[in-house]
Short mmCIF file of C-alpha atoms in Angstrom, two decimals:
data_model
loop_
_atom_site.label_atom_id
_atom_site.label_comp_id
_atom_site.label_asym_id
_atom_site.label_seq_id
_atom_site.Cartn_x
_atom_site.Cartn_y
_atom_site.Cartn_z
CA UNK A 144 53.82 10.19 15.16
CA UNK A 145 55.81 13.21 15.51
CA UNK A 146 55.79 16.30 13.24
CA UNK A 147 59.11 15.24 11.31
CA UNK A 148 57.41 11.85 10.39
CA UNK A 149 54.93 13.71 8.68
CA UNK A 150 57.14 16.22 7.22
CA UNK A 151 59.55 13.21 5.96
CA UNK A 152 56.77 11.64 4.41
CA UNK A 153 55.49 14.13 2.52
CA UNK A 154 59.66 14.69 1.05
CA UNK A 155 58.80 10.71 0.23
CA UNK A 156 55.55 11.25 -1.49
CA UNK A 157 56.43 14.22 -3.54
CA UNK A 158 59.28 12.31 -4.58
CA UNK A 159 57.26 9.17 -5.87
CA UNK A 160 54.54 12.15 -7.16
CA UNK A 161 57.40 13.73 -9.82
CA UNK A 162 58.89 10.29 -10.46
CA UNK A 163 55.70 8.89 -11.66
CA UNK A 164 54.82 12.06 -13.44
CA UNK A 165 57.91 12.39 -14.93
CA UNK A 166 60.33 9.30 -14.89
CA UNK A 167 63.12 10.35 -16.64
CA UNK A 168 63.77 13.03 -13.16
CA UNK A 169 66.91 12.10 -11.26
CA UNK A 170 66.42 11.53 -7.32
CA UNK A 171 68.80 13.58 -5.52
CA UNK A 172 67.53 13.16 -2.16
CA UNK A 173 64.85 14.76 0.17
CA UNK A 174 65.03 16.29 3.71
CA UNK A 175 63.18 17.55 6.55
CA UNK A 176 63.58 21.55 6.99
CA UNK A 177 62.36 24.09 10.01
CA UNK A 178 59.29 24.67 8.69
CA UNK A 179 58.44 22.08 6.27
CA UNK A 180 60.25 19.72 3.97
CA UNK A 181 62.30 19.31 0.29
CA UNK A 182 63.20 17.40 -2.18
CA UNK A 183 65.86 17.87 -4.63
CA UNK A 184 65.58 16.20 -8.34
CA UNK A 185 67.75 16.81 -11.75
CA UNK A 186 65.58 17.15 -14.58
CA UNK A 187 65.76 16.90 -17.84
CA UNK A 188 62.21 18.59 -19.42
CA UNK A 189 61.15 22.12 -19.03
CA UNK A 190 59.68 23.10 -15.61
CA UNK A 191 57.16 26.11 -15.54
CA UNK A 192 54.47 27.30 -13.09
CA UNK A 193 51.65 24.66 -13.98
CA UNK A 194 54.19 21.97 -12.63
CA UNK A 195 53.83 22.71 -8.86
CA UNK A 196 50.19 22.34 -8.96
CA UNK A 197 50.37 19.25 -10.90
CA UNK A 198 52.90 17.40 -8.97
CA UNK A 199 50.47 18.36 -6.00
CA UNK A 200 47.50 16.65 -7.13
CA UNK A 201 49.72 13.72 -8.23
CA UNK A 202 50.15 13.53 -4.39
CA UNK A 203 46.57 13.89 -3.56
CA UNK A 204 46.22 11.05 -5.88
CA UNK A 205 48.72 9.06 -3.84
CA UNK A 206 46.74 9.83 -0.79
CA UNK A 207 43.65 8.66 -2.31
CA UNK A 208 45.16 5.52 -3.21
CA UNK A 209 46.09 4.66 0.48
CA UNK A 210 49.71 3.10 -0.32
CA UNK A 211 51.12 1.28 2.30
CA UNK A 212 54.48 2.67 3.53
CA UNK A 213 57.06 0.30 4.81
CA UNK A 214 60.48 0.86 6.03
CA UNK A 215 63.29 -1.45 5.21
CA UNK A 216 66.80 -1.74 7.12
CA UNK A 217 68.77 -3.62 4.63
CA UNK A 218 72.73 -4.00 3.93
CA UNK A 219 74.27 -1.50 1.74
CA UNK A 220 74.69 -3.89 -0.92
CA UNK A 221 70.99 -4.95 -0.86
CA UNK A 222 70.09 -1.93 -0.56
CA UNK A 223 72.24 -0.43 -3.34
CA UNK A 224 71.02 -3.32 -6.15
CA UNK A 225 67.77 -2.74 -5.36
CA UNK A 226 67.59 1.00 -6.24
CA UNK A 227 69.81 0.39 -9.42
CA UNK A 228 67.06 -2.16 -10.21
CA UNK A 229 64.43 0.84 -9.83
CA UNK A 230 66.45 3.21 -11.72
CA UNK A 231 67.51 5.48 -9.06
CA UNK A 232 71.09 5.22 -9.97
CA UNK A 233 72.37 8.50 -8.12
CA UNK A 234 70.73 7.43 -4.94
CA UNK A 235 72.33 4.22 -4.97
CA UNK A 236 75.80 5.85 -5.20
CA UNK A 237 75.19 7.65 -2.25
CA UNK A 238 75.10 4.47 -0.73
CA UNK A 239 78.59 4.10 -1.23
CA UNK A 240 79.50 6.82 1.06
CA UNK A 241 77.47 5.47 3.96
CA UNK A 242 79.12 3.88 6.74
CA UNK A 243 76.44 2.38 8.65
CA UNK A 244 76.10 -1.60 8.72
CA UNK A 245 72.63 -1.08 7.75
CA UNK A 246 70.38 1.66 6.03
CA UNK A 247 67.07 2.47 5.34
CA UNK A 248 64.72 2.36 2.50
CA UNK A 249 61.66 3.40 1.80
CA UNK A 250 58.64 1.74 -0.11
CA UNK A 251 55.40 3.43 -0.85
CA UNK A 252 53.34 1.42 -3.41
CA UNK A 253 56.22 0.85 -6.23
CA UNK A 254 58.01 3.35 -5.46
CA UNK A 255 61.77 2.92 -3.74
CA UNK A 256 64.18 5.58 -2.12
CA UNK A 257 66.16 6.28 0.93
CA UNK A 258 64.90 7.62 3.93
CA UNK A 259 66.03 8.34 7.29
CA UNK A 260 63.96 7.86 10.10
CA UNK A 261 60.29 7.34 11.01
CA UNK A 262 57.57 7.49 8.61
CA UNK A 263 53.96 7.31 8.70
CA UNK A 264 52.43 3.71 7.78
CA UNK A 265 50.06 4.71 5.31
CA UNK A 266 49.37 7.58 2.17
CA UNK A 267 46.17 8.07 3.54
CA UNK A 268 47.90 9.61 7.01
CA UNK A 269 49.02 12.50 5.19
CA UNK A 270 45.93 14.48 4.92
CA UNK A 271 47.61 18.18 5.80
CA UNK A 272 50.31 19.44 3.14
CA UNK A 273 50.83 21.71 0.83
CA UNK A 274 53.45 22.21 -1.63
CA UNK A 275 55.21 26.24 -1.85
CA UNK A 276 57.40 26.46 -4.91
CA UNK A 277 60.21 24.85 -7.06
CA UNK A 278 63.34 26.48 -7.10
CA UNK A 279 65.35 26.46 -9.83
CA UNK A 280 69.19 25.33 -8.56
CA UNK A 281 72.63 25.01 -11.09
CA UNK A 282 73.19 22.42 -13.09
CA UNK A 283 69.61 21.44 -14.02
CA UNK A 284 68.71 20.77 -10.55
CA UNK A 285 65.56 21.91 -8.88
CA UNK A 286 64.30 21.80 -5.36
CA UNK A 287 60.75 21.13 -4.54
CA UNK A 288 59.56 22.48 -0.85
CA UNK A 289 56.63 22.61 1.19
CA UNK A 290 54.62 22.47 4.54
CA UNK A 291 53.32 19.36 6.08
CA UNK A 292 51.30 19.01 9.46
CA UNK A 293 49.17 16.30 11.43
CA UNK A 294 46.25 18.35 11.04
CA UNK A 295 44.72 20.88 8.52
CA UNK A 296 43.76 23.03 11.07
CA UNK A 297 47.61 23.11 12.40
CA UNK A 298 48.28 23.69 8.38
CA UNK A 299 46.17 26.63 8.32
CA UNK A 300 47.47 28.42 11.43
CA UNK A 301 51.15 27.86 10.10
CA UNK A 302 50.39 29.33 6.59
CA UNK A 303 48.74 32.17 8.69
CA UNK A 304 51.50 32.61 10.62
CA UNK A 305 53.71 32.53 7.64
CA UNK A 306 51.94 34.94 5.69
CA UNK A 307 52.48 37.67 8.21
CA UNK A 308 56.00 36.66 8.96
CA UNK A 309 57.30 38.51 5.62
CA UNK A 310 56.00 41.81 7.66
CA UNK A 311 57.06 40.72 11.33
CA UNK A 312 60.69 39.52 10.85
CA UNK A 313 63.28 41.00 12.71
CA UNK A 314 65.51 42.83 10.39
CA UNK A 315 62.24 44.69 9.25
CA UNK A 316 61.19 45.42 12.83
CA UNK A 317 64.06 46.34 13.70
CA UNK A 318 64.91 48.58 11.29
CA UNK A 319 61.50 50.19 11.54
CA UNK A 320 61.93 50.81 15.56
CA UNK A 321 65.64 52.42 14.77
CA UNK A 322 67.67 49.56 16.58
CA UNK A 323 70.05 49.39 13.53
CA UNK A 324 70.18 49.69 9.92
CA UNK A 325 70.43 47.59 7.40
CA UNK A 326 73.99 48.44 4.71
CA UNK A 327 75.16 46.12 2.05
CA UNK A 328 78.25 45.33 4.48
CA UNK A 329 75.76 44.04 7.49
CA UNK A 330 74.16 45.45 10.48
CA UNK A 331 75.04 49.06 11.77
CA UNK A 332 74.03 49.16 15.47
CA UNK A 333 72.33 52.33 16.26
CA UNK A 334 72.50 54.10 19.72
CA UNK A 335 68.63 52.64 20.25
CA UNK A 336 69.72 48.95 19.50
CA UNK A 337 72.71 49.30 21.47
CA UNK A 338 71.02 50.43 24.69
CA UNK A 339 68.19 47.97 24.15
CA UNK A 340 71.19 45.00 23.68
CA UNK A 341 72.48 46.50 27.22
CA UNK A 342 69.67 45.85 28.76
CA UNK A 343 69.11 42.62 27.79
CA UNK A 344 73.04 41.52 29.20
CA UNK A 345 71.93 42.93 32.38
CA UNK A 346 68.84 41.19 32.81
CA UNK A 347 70.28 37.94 32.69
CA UNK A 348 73.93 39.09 34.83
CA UNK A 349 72.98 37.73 38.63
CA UNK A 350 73.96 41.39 40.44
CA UNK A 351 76.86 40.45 41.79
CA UNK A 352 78.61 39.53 38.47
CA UNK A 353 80.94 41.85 36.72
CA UNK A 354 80.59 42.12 33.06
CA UNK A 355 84.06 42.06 31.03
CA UNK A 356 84.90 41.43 27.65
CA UNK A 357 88.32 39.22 26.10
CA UNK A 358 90.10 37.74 23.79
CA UNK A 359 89.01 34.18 22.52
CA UNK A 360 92.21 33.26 23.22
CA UNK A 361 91.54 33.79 27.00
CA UNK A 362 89.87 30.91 28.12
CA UNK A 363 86.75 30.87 30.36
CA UNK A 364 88.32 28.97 32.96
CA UNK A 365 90.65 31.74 34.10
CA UNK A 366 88.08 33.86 34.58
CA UNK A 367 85.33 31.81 36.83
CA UNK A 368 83.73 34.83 38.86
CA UNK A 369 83.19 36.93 35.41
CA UNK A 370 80.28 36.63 32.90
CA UNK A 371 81.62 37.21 29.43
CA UNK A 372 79.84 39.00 26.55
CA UNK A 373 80.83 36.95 23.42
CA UNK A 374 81.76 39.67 20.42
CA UNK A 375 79.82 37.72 17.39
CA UNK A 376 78.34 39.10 13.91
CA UNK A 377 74.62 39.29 14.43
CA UNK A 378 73.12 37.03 11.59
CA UNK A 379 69.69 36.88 9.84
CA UNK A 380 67.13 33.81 10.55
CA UNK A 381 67.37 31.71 7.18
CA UNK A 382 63.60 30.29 6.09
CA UNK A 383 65.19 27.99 3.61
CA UNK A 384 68.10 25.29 2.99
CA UNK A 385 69.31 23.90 5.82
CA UNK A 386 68.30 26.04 8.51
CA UNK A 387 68.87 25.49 12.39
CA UNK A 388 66.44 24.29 14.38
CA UNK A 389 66.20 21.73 17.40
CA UNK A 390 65.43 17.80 16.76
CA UNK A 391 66.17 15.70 19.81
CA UNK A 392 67.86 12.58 19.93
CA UNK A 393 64.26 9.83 20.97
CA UNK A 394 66.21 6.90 21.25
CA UNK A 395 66.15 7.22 25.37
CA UNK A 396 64.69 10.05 26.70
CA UNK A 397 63.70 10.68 30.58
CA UNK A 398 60.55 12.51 31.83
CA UNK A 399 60.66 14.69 35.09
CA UNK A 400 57.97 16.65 35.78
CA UNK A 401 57.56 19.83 38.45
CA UNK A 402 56.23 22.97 39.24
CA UNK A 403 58.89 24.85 40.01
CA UNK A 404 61.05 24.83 37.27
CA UNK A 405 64.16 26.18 39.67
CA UNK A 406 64.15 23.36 42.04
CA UNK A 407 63.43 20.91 39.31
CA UNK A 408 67.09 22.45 37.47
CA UNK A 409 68.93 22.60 40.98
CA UNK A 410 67.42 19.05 41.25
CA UNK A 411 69.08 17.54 38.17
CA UNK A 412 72.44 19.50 38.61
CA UNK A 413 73.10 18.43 41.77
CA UNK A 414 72.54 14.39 40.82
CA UNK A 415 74.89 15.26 37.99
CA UNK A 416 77.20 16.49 40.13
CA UNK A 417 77.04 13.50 42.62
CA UNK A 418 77.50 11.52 39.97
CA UNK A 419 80.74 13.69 38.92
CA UNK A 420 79.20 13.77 35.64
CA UNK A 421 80.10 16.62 33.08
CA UNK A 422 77.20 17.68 31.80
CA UNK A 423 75.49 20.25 29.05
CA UNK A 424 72.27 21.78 29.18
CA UNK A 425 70.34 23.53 26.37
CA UNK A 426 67.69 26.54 26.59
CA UNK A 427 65.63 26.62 23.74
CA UNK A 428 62.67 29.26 22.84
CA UNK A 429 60.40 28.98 19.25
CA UNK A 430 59.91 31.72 16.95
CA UNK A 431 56.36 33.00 15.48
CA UNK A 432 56.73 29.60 12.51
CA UNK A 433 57.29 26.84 15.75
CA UNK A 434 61.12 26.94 15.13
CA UNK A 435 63.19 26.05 17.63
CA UNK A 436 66.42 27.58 18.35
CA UNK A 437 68.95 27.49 21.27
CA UNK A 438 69.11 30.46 23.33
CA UNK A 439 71.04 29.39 26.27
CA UNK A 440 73.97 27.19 26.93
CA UNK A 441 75.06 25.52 29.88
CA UNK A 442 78.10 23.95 30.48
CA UNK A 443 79.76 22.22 33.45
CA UNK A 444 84.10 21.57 32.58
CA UNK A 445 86.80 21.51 34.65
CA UNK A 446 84.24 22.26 37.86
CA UNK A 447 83.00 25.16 36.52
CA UNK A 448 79.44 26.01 35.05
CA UNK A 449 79.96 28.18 32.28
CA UNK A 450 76.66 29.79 30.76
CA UNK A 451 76.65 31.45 26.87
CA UNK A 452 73.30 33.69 26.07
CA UNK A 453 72.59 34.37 22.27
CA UNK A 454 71.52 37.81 23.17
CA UNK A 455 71.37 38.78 19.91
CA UNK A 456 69.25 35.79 18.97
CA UNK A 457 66.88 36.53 22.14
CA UNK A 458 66.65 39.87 20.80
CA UNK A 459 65.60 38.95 17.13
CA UNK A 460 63.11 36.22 18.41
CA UNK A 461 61.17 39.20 20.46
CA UNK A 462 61.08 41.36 18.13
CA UNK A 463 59.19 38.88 16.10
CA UNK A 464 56.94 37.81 19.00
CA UNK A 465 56.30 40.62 20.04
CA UNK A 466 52.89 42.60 18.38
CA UNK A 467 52.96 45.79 16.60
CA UNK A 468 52.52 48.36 19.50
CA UNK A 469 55.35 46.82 21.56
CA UNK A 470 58.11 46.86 18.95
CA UNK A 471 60.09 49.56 20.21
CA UNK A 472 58.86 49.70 23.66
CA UNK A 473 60.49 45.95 25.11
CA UNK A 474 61.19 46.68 28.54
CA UNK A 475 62.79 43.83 30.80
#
């Protein structure tokens, strides 16, 4: 099973948890997030600080019981009855919006709700979680989040890891090393940051490229010998809501394995191109929580290969990586 299986799970479990602790809660719908998972509920009954741990052990208690988890694919209108049947009237509604032939629901013991995607087979599976807090959202609505992993060892070194991310992330660090500083209107580049940035466009321009900078409304295409330096706002890493991160389409997925990474890339462009296929590739490097986010983009339209760098993004994801005596001192 992969990690989101587990980490939709757990959304699945916590939800049947606070239902069965509290029935009169309104489902609103759980997700999988970058580092963990969520679930949303409207409530009707005071929620204080005791809650969290007692909607945890009502999941360790779930656990224990070793619930069997099945998956349904059922017709919306099935589908729709049978969660107005369990009392999960704003989940069936959502229903209404779907326009898939089928969807998917989710059973664990007595418990019914939509899901989307794998799950584990079993309660008893989910032996690594841990819930993090319940935020308190408008209209009565509160959003329950966590951490879920196949292992409690791989639970441990996340929380770890997460602990000390509050000191390593990248608007500290770089504010600390004098790369920029931090206004109430955004980032002010500082002469450090902007030299640093410099040499991170140069380490990636081949050396016979010349470096320019346009318009949007110039398009790439008219300018095929020329690497260009997109002008964007640099933007903060979010930890919560719906951050980005990387989950890749399993439904057919081809293996190729080599050494040399170059030949293996000239390898599959060149059968692309034999095939007169268009084609988009995507460079992706994970932070210090396992995120992953996409750092390069390539690009093949109109015959040309057209390659966008988040340098910025590069940037923030080393300063994070990198330890405490080399912040400041990245050399490339």
């Amino acid at each position: 099973m992969t990690l989101s299986s587990y980490r939709r799970t757990a959304a699945a479990i916590a939800a049947a948890a606070f239902y069965e602790k509290y029935p009169g809660v309104e489902l609103r719908g759980g997700r999988e997030t970058a580092v963990g998972f969520s679930y949303d509920f409207k409530v009707s009954h005071p929620i204080n600080n005791e809650t969290l741990a007692i909607i945890e052990e009502e999941m360790r208690q779930i656990v224990r019981e070793k619930r069997e988890i099945r998956l349904m694919d059922m017709v919306p209108f099935s589908a729709k009855e049978l969660l107005k049947a369990k009392g999960h009237l704003s989940r069936a509604k959502e229903i209404d919006t779907a326009d898939a032939a089928l969807v998917q629901v989710i059973q664990i013991g007595s418990f019914y709700d939509l899901v989307f995607g794998d799950a584990l087979k079993n309660s008893e599976e989910l032996t690594a979680f841990k819930l993090e807090k319940l935020t308190a959202l408008d209209n009565g609505m509160v959003r329950l989040s966590g951490y879920a992993y196949p292992t409690k060892e791989a639970l441990k070194e996340f929380l770890h890891r997460f602990k000390r991310y509050a000191e390593k992330r990248h608007e500290r660090t770089g504010e600390h090393s004098q790369l920029w500083k931090i206004a109430p209107e955004g980032i002010i580049w500082l002469k450090k940051g902007l030299q640093t940035l410099d040499k991170l466009v140069h380490h990636f321009l081949p050396p016979e490229a010349e470096l320019i900078a346009a318009a949007p409304s110039i398009h790439r295409h008219k300018l095929p010998q020329a690497w260009q330096r997109d002008i964007a706002e640099f933007q903060f890493f979010p930890v919560w809501d719906f951050e980005a991160g990387l989950y890749g389409v399993q439904a057919a997925q081809l293996s190729i394995f080599s050494q040399d990474a170059k030949s293996l890339l000239q390898f599959v462009e060149k059968s692309l191109n034999i095939l007169g296929l268009e084609y988009k590739a995507e460079f992706c490097i994970e932070d210090i929580l396992g995120r992953e986010w996409q750092v390069v983009l390539l690009k093949k339209m109109s015959g040309n290969v057209i390659a966008t760098i988040a340098i910025e993004k590069i940037l923030a994801i080393l300063l994070e990586s990198a330890s405490e005596h080399a912040i400041g001192a990245i050399s490339f």
